[in-house]
mmCIF file of C-alpha atoms in Angstrom:
data_model
loop_
_atom_site.group_PDB
_atom_site.id
_atom_site.type_symbol
_atom_site.label_atom_id
_atom_site.label_comp_id
_atom_site.label_asym_id
_atom_site.label_seq_id
_atom_site.Cartn_x
_atom_site.Cartn_y
_atom_site.Cartn_z
ATOM 1 C CA UNK A 1 120.325 160.057 -174.780
ATOM 2 C CA UNK A 2 117.178 161.977 -175.606
ATOM 3 C CA UNK A 3 117.337 165.297 -177.378
ATOM 4 C CA UNK A 4 114.903 167.859 -178.802
ATOM 5 C CA UNK A 5 114.838 166.257 -182.243
ATOM 6 C CA UNK A 6 112.705 163.397 -180.954
ATOM 7 C CA UNK A 7 109.751 165.736 -180.311
ATOM 8 C CA UNK A 8 109.323 165.179 -176.578
ATOM 9 C CA UNK A 9 108.845 167.841 -173.959
ATOM 10 C CA UNK A 10 111.915 169.894 -173.145
ATOM 11 C CA UNK A 11 113.965 168.464 -170.326
ATOM 12 C CA UNK A 12 113.795 170.550 -167.178
ATOM 13 C CA UNK A 13 117.124 169.459 -165.759
ATOM 14 C CA UNK A 14 119.112 170.284 -168.908
ATOM 15 C CA UNK A 15 120.668 173.750 -168.963
ATOM 16 C CA UNK A 16 119.661 175.776 -171.963
ATOM 17 C CA UNK A 17 122.539 177.855 -173.250
ATOM 18 C CA UNK A 18 121.694 181.510 -173.704
ATOM 19 C CA UNK A 19 123.548 184.754 -173.971
ATOM 20 C CA UNK A 20 121.910 186.005 -170.750
ATOM 21 C CA UNK A 21 124.155 187.145 -167.979
ATOM 22 C CA UNK A 22 124.372 185.425 -164.614
ATOM 23 C CA UNK A 23 122.208 188.127 -163.020
ATOM 24 C CA UNK A 24 119.502 187.793 -165.688
ATOM 25 C CA UNK A 25 119.401 184.011 -165.296
ATOM 26 C CA UNK A 26 119.224 184.339 -161.485
ATOM 27 C CA UNK A 27 116.370 186.859 -161.802
ATOM 28 C CA UNK A 28 114.492 184.549 -164.206
ATOM 29 C CA UNK A 29 114.900 181.597 -161.804
ATOM 30 C CA UNK A 30 113.670 183.757 -158.915
ATOM 31 C CA UNK A 31 110.591 184.826 -160.950
ATOM 32 C CA UNK A 32 109.822 181.207 -161.883
ATOM 33 C CA UNK A 33 110.273 180.128 -158.258
ATOM 34 C CA UNK A 34 107.922 182.897 -157.135
ATOM 35 C CA UNK A 35 105.338 181.914 -159.786
ATOM 36 C CA UNK A 36 105.438 178.265 -158.669
ATOM 37 C CA UNK A 37 105.017 179.246 -155.004
ATOM 38 C CA UNK A 38 102.119 181.562 -155.873
ATOM 39 C CA UNK A 39 100.361 178.873 -157.914
ATOM 40 C CA UNK A 40 100.794 176.394 -155.022
ATOM 41 C CA UNK A 41 99.390 178.926 -152.555
ATOM 42 C CA UNK A 42 96.442 179.695 -154.837
ATOM 43 C CA UNK A 43 95.662 176.005 -155.327
ATOM 44 C CA UNK A 44 95.881 175.312 -151.599
ATOM 45 C CA UNK A 45 93.598 178.242 -150.765
ATOM 46 C CA UNK A 46 91.056 177.028 -153.323
ATOM 47 C CA UNK A 47 91.153 173.505 -151.884
ATOM 48 C CA UNK A 48 90.726 174.810 -148.340
ATOM 49 C CA UNK A 49 87.757 176.948 -149.359
ATOM 50 C CA UNK A 50 86.174 174.044 -151.225
ATOM 51 C CA UNK A 51 86.605 171.751 -148.193
ATOM 52 C CA UNK A 52 85.128 174.360 -145.846
ATOM 53 C CA UNK A 53 82.114 174.796 -148.139
ATOM 54 C CA UNK A 54 81.669 171.024 -148.377
ATOM 55 C CA UNK A 55 81.808 170.696 -144.564
ATOM 56 C CA UNK A 56 79.251 173.478 -144.127
ATOM 57 C CA UNK A 57 76.968 171.924 -146.752
ATOM 58 C CA UNK A 58 77.261 168.507 -145.085
ATOM 59 C CA UNK A 59 76.502 169.940 -141.652
ATOM 60 C CA UNK A 60 73.491 171.831 -143.027
ATOM 61 C CA UNK A 61 72.229 168.672 -144.753
ATOM 62 C CA UNK A 62 72.619 166.579 -141.586
ATOM 63 C CA UNK A 63 70.799 169.219 -139.523
ATOM 64 C CA UNK A 64 67.981 169.368 -142.104
ATOM 65 C CA UNK A 65 67.606 165.569 -141.961
ATOM 66 C CA UNK A 66 67.657 165.675 -138.143
ATOM 67 C CA UNK A 67 64.977 168.356 -138.088
ATOM 68 C CA UNK A 68 62.775 166.432 -140.542
ATOM 69 C CA UNK A 69 63.140 163.289 -138.411
ATOM 70 C CA UNK A 70 62.187 165.211 -135.245
ATOM 71 C CA UNK A 71 59.114 166.665 -136.963
ATOM 72 C CA UNK A 72 58.063 163.234 -138.249
ATOM 73 C CA UNK A 73 58.521 161.712 -134.783
ATOM 74 C CA UNK A 74 56.510 164.529 -133.181
ATOM 75 C CA UNK A 75 53.713 164.089 -135.716
ATOM 76 C CA UNK A 76 53.682 160.322 -135.129
ATOM 77 C CA UNK A 77 53.684 160.810 -131.354
ATOM 78 C CA UNK A 78 50.620 163.037 -131.623
ATOM 79 C CA UNK A 79 48.733 160.628 -133.848
ATOM 80 C CA UNK A 80 49.725 157.301 -132.256
ATOM 81 C CA UNK A 81 51.763 157.362 -129.032
ATOM 82 C CA UNK A 82 52.136 153.571 -128.845
ATOM 83 C CA UNK A 83 53.675 153.302 -132.297
ATOM 84 C CA UNK A 84 55.908 156.284 -131.569
ATOM 85 C CA UNK A 85 57.077 154.683 -128.337
ATOM 86 C CA UNK A 86 57.768 151.399 -130.092
ATOM 87 C CA UNK A 87 59.900 153.152 -132.715
ATOM 88 C CA UNK A 88 61.777 155.356 -130.269
ATOM 89 C CA UNK A 89 65.400 154.350 -129.869
ATOM 90 C CA UNK A 90 66.140 153.051 -126.386
ATOM 91 C CA UNK A 91 69.200 151.462 -124.926
ATOM 92 C CA UNK A 92 67.377 148.410 -123.627
ATOM 93 C CA UNK A 93 64.027 147.180 -122.461
ATOM 94 C CA UNK A 94 60.754 146.494 -124.203
ATOM 95 C CA UNK A 95 60.034 148.533 -127.265
ATOM 96 C CA UNK A 96 56.375 147.686 -127.814
ATOM 97 C CA UNK A 97 54.792 149.398 -124.817
ATOM 98 C CA UNK A 98 54.402 152.947 -123.638
ATOM 99 C CA UNK A 99 55.924 153.663 -120.251
ATOM 100 C CA UNK A 100 53.279 155.065 -117.937
ATOM 101 C CA UNK A 101 53.800 156.600 -114.547
ATOM 102 C CA UNK A 102 52.000 154.509 -111.945
ATOM 103 C CA UNK A 103 50.006 155.998 -109.132
ATOM 104 C CA UNK A 104 51.512 154.408 -106.039
ATOM 105 C CA UNK A 105 49.771 156.578 -103.459
ATOM 106 C CA UNK A 106 47.439 153.744 -102.438
ATOM 107 C CA UNK A 107 50.184 151.155 -102.024
ATOM 108 C CA UNK A 108 50.903 149.978 -98.504
ATOM 109 C CA UNK A 109 54.447 149.166 -97.457
ATOM 110 C CA UNK A 110 54.854 145.844 -95.722
ATOM 111 C CA UNK A 111 56.524 146.522 -92.388
ATOM 112 C CA UNK A 112 57.132 143.472 -90.277
ATOM 113 C CA UNK A 113 60.055 142.399 -88.100
ATOM 114 C CA UNK A 114 61.114 139.619 -90.472
ATOM 115 C CA UNK A 115 61.475 142.068 -93.354
ATOM 116 C CA UNK A 116 63.356 144.526 -91.167
ATOM 117 C CA UNK A 117 65.789 141.785 -90.130
ATOM 118 C CA UNK A 118 66.252 140.688 -93.731
ATOM 119 C CA UNK A 119 67.065 144.225 -94.850
ATOM 120 C CA UNK A 120 69.441 144.683 -91.931
ATOM 121 C CA UNK A 121 71.194 141.406 -92.806
ATOM 122 C CA UNK A 122 71.681 142.727 -96.341
ATOM 123 C CA UNK A 123 73.518 145.747 -94.956
ATOM 124 C CA UNK A 124 70.872 148.388 -94.328
ATOM 125 C CA UNK A 125 71.659 150.621 -91.373
ATOM 126 C CA UNK A 126 69.232 151.261 -88.536
ATOM 127 C CA UNK A 127 68.942 154.937 -89.450
ATOM 128 C CA UNK A 128 68.200 154.224 -93.101
ATOM 129 C CA UNK A 129 65.579 151.601 -92.213
ATOM 130 C CA UNK A 130 63.903 154.063 -89.871
ATOM 131 C CA UNK A 131 63.839 156.742 -92.560
ATOM 132 C CA UNK A 132 62.515 154.474 -95.315
ATOM 133 C CA UNK A 133 59.929 152.600 -93.288
ATOM 134 C CA UNK A 134 58.700 155.657 -91.417
ATOM 135 C CA UNK A 135 59.437 154.211 -87.988
ATOM 136 C CA UNK A 136 61.549 155.446 -85.118
ATOM 137 C CA UNK A 137 65.082 154.200 -84.578
ATOM 138 C CA UNK A 138 63.998 152.559 -81.311
ATOM 139 C CA UNK A 139 61.228 150.587 -83.090
ATOM 140 C CA UNK A 140 63.776 149.314 -85.629
ATOM 141 C CA UNK A 141 66.155 148.315 -82.835
ATOM 142 C CA UNK A 142 63.350 146.505 -81.031
ATOM 143 C CA UNK A 143 62.400 144.606 -84.212
ATOM 144 C CA UNK A 144 66.015 143.580 -84.747
ATOM 145 C CA UNK A 145 66.449 142.538 -81.135
ATOM 146 C CA UNK A 146 63.266 140.476 -81.076
ATOM 147 C CA UNK A 147 64.361 138.179 -83.888
ATOM 148 C CA UNK A 148 68.032 137.584 -83.219
ATOM 149 C CA UNK A 149 70.833 138.469 -80.908
ATOM 150 C CA UNK A 150 72.839 139.878 -83.819
ATOM 151 C CA UNK A 151 74.521 143.174 -83.071
ATOM 152 C CA UNK A 152 72.921 146.309 -84.413
ATOM 153 C CA UNK A 153 74.457 148.129 -87.315
#
């Protein structure tokens, strides 16, 4: 059994005998309970404030880094568009070329009955073929009829 003569901290679960009345002891316990609850609340509020400040600081730091990266990419794109395109993050595809919009105004579409039949065999409807190829529905039907006796879609 440990007692006070050994020099350790006082035991919290051992009742200290005093001449206080029951009401005084109950009031003292209530004050101590209130002090413990207040210190817990204060500590929790401080921790919550510290976490909120840390989150805000982290978000500000990430946004600063993002902004610096955007500025660096914009500066690189102005100086060397090919290098900027090669470094740009893409999901797939080649990363060493710059995508350029092609001028397809001079391209001619191949429109022959064999191609029309092939597209129809793959599931293209007569109306869609007419719209895409710039022909009338009757011309598409004639092209399909000339090659095979397959029913029209």
